[in-house]
PDB file of C-alpha atoms in Angstrom:
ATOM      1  CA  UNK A   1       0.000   0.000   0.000  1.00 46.00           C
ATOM      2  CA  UNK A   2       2.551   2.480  -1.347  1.00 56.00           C
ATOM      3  CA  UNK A   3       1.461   6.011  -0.382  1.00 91.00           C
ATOM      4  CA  UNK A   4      -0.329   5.951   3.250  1.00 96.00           C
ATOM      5  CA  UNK A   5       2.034   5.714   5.696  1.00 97.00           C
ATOM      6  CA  UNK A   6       1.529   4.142   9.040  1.00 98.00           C
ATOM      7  CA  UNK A   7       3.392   4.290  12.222  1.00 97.00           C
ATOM      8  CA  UNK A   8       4.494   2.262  14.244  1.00 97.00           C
ATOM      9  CA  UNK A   9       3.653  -1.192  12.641  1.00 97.00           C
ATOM     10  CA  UNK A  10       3.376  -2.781  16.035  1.00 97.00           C
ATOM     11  CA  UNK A  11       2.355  -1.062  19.437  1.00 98.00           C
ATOM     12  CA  UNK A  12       2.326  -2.996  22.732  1.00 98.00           C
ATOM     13  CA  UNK A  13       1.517  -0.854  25.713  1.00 97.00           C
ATOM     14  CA  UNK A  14       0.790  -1.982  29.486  1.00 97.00           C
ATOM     15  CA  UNK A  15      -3.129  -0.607  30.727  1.00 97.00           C
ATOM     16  CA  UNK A  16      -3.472   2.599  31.836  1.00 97.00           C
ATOM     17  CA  UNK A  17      -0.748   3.534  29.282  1.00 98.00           C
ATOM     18  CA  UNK A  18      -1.234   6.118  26.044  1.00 98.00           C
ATOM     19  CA  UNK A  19      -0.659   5.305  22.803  1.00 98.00           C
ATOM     20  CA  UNK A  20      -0.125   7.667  19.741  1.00 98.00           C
ATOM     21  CA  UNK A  21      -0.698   6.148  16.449  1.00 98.00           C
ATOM     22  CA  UNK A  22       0.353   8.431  13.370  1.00 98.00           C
ATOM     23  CA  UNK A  23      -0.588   8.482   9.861  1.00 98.00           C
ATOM     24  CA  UNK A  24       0.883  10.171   7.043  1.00 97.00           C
ATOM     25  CA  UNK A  25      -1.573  10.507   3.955  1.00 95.00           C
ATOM     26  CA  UNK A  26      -0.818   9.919   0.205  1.00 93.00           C
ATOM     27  CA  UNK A  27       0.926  13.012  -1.308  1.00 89.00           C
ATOM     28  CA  UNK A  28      -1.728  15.518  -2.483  1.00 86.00           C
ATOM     29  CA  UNK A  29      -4.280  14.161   0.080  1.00 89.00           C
ATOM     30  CA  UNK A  30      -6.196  16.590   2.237  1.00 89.00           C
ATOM     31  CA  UNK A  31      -8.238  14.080   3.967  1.00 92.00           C
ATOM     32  CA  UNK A  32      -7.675  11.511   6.464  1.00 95.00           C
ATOM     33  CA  UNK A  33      -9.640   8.662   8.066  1.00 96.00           C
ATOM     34  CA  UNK A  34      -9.124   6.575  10.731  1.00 98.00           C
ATOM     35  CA  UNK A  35     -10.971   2.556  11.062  1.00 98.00           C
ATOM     36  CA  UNK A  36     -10.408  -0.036  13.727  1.00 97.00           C
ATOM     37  CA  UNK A  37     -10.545  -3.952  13.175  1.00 95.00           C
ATOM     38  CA  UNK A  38     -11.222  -6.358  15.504  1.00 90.00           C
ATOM     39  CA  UNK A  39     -10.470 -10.117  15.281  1.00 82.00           C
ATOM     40  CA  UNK A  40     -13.021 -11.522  12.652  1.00 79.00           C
ATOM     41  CA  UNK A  41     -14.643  -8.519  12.238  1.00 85.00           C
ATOM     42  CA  UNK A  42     -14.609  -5.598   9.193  1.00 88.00           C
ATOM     43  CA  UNK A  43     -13.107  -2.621   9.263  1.00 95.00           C
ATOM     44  CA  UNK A  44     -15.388   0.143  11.551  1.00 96.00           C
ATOM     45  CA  UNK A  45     -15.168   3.563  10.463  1.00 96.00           C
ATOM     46  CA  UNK A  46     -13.921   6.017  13.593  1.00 97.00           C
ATOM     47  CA  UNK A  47     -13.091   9.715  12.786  1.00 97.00           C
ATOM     48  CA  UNK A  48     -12.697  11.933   9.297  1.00 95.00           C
ATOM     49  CA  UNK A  49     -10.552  14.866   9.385  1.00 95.00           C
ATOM     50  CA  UNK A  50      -9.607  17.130   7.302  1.00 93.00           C
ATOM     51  CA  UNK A  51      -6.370  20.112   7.644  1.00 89.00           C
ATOM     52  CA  UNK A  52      -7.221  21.080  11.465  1.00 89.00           C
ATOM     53  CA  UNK A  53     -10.870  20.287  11.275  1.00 94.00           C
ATOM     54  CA  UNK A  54     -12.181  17.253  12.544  1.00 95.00           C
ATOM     55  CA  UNK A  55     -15.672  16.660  10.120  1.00 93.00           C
ATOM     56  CA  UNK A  56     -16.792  13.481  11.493  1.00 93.00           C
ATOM     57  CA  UNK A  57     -16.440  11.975  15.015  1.00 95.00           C
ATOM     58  CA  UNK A  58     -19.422   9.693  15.131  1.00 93.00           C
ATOM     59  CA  UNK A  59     -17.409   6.181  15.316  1.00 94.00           C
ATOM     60  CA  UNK A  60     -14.779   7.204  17.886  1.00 95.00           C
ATOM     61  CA  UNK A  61     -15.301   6.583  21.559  1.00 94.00           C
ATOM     62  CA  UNK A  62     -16.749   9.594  23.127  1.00 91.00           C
ATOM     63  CA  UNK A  63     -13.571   9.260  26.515  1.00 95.00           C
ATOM     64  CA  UNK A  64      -9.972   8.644  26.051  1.00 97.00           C
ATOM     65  CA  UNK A  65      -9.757   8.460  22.304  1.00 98.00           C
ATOM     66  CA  UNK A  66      -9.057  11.612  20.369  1.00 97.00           C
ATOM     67  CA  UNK A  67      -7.303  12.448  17.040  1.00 98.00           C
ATOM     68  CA  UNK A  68      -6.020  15.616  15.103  1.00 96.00           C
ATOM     69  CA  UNK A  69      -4.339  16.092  11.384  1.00 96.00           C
ATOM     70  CA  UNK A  70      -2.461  19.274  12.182  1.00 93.00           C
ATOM     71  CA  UNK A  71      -1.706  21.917   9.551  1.00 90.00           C
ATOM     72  CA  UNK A  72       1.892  20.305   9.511  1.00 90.00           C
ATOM     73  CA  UNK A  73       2.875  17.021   9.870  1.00 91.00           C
ATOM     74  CA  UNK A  74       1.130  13.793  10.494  1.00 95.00           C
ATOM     75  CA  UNK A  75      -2.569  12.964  11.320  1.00 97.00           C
ATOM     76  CA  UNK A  76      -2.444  11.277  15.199  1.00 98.00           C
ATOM     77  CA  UNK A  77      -4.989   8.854  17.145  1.00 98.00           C
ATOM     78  CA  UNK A  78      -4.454   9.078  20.522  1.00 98.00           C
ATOM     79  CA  UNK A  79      -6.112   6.806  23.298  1.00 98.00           C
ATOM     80  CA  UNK A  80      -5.074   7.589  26.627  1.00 98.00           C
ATOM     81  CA  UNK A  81      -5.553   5.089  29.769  1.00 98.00           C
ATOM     82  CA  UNK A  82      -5.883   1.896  27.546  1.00 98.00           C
ATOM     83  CA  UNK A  83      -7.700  -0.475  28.467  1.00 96.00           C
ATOM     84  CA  UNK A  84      -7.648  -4.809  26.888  1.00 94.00           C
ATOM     85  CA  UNK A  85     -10.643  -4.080  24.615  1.00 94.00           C
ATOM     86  CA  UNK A  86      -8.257  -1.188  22.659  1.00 96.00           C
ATOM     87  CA  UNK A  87      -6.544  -4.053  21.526  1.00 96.00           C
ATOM     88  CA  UNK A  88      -6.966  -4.179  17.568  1.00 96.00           C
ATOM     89  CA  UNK A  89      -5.415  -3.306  14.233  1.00 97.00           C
ATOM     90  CA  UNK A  90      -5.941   0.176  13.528  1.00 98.00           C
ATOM     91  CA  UNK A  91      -5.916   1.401   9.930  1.00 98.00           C
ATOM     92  CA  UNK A  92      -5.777   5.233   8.666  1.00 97.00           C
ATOM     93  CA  UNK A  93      -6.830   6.028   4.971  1.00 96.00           C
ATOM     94  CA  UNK A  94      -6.818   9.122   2.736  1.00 94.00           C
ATOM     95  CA  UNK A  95      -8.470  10.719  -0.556  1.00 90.00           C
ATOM     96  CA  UNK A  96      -8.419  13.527  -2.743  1.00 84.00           C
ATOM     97  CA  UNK A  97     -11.632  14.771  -1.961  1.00 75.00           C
ATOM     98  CA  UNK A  98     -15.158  13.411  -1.174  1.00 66.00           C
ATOM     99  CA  UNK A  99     -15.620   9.910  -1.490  1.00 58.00           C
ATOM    100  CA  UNK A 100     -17.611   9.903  -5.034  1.00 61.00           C
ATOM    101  CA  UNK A 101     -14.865   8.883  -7.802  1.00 64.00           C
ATOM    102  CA  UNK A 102     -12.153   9.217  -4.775  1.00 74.00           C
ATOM    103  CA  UNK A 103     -11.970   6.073  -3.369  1.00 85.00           C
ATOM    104  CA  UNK A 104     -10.164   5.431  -0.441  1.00 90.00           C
ATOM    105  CA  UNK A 105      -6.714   4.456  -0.027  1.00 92.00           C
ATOM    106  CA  UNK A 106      -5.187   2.528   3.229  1.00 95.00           C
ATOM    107  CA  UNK A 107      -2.124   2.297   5.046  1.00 96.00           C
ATOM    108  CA  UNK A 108      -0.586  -1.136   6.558  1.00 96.00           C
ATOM    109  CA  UNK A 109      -2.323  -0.320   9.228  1.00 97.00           C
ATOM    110  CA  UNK A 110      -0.932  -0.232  13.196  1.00 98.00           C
ATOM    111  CA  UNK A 111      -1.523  -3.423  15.551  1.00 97.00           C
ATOM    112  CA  UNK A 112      -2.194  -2.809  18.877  1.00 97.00           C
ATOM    113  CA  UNK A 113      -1.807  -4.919  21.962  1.00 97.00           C
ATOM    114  CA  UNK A 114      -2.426  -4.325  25.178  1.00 96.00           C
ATOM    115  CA  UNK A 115      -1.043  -6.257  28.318  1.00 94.00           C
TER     116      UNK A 115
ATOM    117  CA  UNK B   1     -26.764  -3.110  13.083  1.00 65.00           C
ATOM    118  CA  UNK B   2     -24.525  -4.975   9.943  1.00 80.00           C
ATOM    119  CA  UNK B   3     -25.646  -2.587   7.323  1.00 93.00           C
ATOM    120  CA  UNK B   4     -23.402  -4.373   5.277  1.00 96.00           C
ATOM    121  CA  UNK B   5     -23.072  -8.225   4.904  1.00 96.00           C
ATOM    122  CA  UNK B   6     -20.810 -10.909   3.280  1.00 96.00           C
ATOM    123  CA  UNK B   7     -22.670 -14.231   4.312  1.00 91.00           C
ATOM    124  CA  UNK B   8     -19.789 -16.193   2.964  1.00 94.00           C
ATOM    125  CA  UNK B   9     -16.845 -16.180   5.720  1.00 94.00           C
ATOM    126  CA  UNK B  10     -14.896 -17.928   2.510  1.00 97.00           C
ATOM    127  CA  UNK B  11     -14.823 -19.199  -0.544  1.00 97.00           C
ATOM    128  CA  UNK B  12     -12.616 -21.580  -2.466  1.00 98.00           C
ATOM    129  CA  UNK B  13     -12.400 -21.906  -6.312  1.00 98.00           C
ATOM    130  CA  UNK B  14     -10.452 -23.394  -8.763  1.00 98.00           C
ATOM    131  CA  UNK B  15      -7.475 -21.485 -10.657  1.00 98.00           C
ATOM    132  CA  UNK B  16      -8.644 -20.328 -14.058  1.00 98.00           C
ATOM    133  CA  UNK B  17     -12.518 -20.342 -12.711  1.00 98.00           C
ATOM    134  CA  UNK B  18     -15.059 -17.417 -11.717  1.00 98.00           C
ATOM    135  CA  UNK B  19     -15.217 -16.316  -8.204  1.00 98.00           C
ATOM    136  CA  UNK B  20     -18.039 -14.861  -7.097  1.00 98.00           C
ATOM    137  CA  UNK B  21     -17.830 -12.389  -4.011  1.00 98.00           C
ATOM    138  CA  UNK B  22     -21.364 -11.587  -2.931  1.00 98.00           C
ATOM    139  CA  UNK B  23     -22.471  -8.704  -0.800  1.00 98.00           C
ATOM    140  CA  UNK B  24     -26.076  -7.064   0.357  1.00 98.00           C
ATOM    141  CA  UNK B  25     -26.678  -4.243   2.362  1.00 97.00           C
ATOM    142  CA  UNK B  26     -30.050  -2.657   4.191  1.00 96.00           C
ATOM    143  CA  UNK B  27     -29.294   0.930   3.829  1.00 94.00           C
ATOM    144  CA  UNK B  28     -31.053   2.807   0.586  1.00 93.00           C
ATOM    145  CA  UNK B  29     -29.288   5.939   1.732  1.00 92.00           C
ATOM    146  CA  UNK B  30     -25.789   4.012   0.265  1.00 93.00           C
ATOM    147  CA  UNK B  31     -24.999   5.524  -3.332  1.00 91.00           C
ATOM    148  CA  UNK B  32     -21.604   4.407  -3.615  1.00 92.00           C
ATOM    149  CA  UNK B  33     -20.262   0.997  -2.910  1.00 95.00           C
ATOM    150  CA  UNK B  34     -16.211  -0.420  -3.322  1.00 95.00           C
ATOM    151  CA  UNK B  35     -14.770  -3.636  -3.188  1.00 97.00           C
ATOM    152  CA  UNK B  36     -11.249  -4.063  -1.400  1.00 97.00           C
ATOM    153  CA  UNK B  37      -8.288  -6.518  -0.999  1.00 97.00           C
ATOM    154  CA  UNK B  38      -6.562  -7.556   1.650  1.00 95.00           C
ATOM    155  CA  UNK B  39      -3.316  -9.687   2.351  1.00 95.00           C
ATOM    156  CA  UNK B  40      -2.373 -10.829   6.089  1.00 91.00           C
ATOM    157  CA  UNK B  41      -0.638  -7.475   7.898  1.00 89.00           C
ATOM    158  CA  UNK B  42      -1.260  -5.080   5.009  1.00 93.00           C
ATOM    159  CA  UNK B  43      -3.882  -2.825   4.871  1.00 95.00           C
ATOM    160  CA  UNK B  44      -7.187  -3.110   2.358  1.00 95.00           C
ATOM    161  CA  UNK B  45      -5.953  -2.476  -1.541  1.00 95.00           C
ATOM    162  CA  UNK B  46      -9.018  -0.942  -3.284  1.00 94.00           C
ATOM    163  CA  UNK B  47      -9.841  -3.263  -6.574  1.00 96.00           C
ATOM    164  CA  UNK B  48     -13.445  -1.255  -7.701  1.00 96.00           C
ATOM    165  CA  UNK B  49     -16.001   0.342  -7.120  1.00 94.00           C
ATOM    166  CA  UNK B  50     -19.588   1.225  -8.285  1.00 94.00           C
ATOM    167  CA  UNK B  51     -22.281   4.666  -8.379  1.00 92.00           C
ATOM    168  CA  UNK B  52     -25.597   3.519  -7.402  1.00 93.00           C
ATOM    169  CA  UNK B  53     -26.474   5.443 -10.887  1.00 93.00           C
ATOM    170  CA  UNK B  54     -25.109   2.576 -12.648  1.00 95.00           C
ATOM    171  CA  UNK B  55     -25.148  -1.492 -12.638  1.00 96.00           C
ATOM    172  CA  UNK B  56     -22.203  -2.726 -13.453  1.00 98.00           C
ATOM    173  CA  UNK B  57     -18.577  -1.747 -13.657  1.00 97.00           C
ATOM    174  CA  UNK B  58     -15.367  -3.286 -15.033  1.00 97.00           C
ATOM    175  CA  UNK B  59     -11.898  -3.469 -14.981  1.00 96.00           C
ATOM    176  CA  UNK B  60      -9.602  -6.464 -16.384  1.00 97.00           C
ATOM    177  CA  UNK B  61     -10.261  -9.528 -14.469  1.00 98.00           C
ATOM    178  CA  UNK B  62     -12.759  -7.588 -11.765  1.00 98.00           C
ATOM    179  CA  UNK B  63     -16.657  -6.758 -12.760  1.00 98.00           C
ATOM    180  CA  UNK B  64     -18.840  -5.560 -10.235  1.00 98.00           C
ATOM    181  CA  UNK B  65     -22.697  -5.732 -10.482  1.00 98.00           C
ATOM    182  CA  UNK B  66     -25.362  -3.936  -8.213  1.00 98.00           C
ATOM    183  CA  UNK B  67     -28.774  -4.676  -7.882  1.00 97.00           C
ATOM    184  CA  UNK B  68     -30.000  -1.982  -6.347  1.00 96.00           C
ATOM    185  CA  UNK B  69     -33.593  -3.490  -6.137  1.00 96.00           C
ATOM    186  CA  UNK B  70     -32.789  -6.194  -4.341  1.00 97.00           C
ATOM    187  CA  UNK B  71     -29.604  -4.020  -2.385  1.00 97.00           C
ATOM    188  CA  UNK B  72     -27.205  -6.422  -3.448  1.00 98.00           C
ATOM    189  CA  UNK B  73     -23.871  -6.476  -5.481  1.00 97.00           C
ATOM    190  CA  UNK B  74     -20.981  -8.859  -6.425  1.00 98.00           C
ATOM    191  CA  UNK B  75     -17.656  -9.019  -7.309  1.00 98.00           C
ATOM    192  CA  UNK B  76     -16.682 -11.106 -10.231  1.00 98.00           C
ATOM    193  CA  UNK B  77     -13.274 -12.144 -10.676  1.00 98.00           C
ATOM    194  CA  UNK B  78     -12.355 -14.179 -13.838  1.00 98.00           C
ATOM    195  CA  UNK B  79     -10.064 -15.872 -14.709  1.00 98.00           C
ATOM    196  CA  UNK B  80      -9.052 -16.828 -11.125  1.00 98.00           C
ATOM    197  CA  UNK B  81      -5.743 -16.662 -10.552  1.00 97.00           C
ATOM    198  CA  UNK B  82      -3.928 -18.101  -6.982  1.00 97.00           C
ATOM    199  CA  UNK B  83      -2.385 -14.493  -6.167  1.00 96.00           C
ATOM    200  CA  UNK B  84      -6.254 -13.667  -6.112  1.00 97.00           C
ATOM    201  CA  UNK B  85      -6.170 -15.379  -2.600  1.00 98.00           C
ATOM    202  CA  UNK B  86      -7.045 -12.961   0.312  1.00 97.00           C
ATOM    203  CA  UNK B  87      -9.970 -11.325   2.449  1.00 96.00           C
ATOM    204  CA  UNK B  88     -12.257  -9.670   0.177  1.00 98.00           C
ATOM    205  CA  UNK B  89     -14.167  -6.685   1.575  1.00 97.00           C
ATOM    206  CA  UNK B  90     -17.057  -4.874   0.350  1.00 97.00           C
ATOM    207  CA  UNK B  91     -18.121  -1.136   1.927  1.00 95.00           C
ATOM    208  CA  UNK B  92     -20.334   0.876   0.879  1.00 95.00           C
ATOM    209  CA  UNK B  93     -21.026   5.244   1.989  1.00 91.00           C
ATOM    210  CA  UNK B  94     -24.269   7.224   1.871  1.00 87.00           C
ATOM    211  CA  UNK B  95     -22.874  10.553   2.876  1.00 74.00           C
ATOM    212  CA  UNK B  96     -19.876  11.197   0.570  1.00 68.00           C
ATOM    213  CA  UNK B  97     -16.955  10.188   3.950  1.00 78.00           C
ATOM    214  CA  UNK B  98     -17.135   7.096   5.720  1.00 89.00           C
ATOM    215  CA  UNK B  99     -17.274   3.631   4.627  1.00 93.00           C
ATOM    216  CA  UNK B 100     -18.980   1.196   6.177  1.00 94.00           C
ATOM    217  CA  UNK B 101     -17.254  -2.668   5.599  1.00 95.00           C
ATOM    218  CA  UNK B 102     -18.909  -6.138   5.741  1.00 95.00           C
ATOM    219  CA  UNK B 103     -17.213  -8.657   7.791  1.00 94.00           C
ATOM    220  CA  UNK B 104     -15.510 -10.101   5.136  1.00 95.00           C
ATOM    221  CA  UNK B 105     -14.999 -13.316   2.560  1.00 97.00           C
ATOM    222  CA  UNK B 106     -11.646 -15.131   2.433  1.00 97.00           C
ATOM    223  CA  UNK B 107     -11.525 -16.352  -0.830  1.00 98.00           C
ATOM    224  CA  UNK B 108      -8.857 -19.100  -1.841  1.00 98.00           C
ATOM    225  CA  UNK B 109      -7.735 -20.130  -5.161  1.00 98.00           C
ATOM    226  CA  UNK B 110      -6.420 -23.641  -5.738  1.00 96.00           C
ATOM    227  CA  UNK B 111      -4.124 -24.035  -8.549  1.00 92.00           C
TER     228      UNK B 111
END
């Protein structure tokens, strides 16, 4: 999945820990999204952003989960305090625009584990 | 609430045969549906995807059909090659952002 970039690849934090997953979109892309997957299950949309907007929150956990896409540098999920369900792979994607004609495109995606 | 479903956790096919990826949904608000890839550890590769203003779409190997009557669509892979192998995933958006995925069909080609 040339393009997205995801990092880190692997995460393993102890409970109660934060972790700060980053996301650099395809070159030219202005927006970001972020999905989570849990074992056996599809991908569930979380949070859209755009440059220092967020546009839609609706999937994302209402406490310790938040996530920005600065003017500079890369888009960030943060959950704070995590807890063994946080526990999944966590996958950003970008676009050139609204989703008609400009599909999605995903990075490799960030595994999380929690101990 | 699975607006989106993939009854078949897999599939298995012979190289050089049609696979057939199937995939209905419940929302009529959806208007815009794509069908993904995906190898172990690597994130979904989009193959696809479909308007609801039209009923079919194709690309090499890879036609997808809608039916929006009966809210369903399917991916159509032919010939069937063994690279094919890997979770297929439809989604489908009604507001222009998000995606919403179906669980998924693993889909194995024998050769």
């Amino acid at each position: 999945n040339a393009g997205v970039m995801q990092n880190p690849r692997h995460l393993v934090r102890r409970r109660g820990q934060e972790a700060r997953l980053r996301c650099s979109p395809m070159k030219g892309h202005s927006h970001v999204y972020w999905y989570r997957q849990l074992p056996e299950e599809g991908l569930k949309f979380m949070v859209y952003l755009q440059k220092e907007n967020i546009i839609d929150e609706s999937g994302m956990p209402k406490e310790r989960f938040s996530a920005e896409f600065p003017k500079e540098g890369p888009s960030i999920l943060r959950i704070q305090q995590v807890v063994r369900g946080d526990s999944a792979a966590y996958f950003c994607a970008s676009s050139h625009g609204r989703l008609e004609g400009q599909p999605q495109h995903f990075g490799d995606g960030t595994r999380l584990s929690i101990l | 609430d699975q607006q989106v479903k993939q009854n078949s956790p897999s599939l298995s096919v012979q190289e050089g045969r049609i696979s057939i990826l199937n995939c209905d949904y419940t929302n009529s608000m959806f208007d815009y549906f794509l069908w993904y890839k995906k190898y172990p550890a690597e994130g979904p590769t989009f193959l696809i995807s479909i308007s609801s203003i039209k009923d079919k779409n194709e690309d090499g190997r890879f036609t997808v059909f809608l039916n929006k009557s009966a809210k369903h669509l399917s991916l159509h892979i032919v010939p069937s090659q063994p690279g094919d192998s890997a979770v297929y995933f439809c989604a489908a958006s009604g507001n222009g952002n998000k995606l919403v995925f179906g669980a998924g069909t693993i889909l194995r080609v024998k050769s």
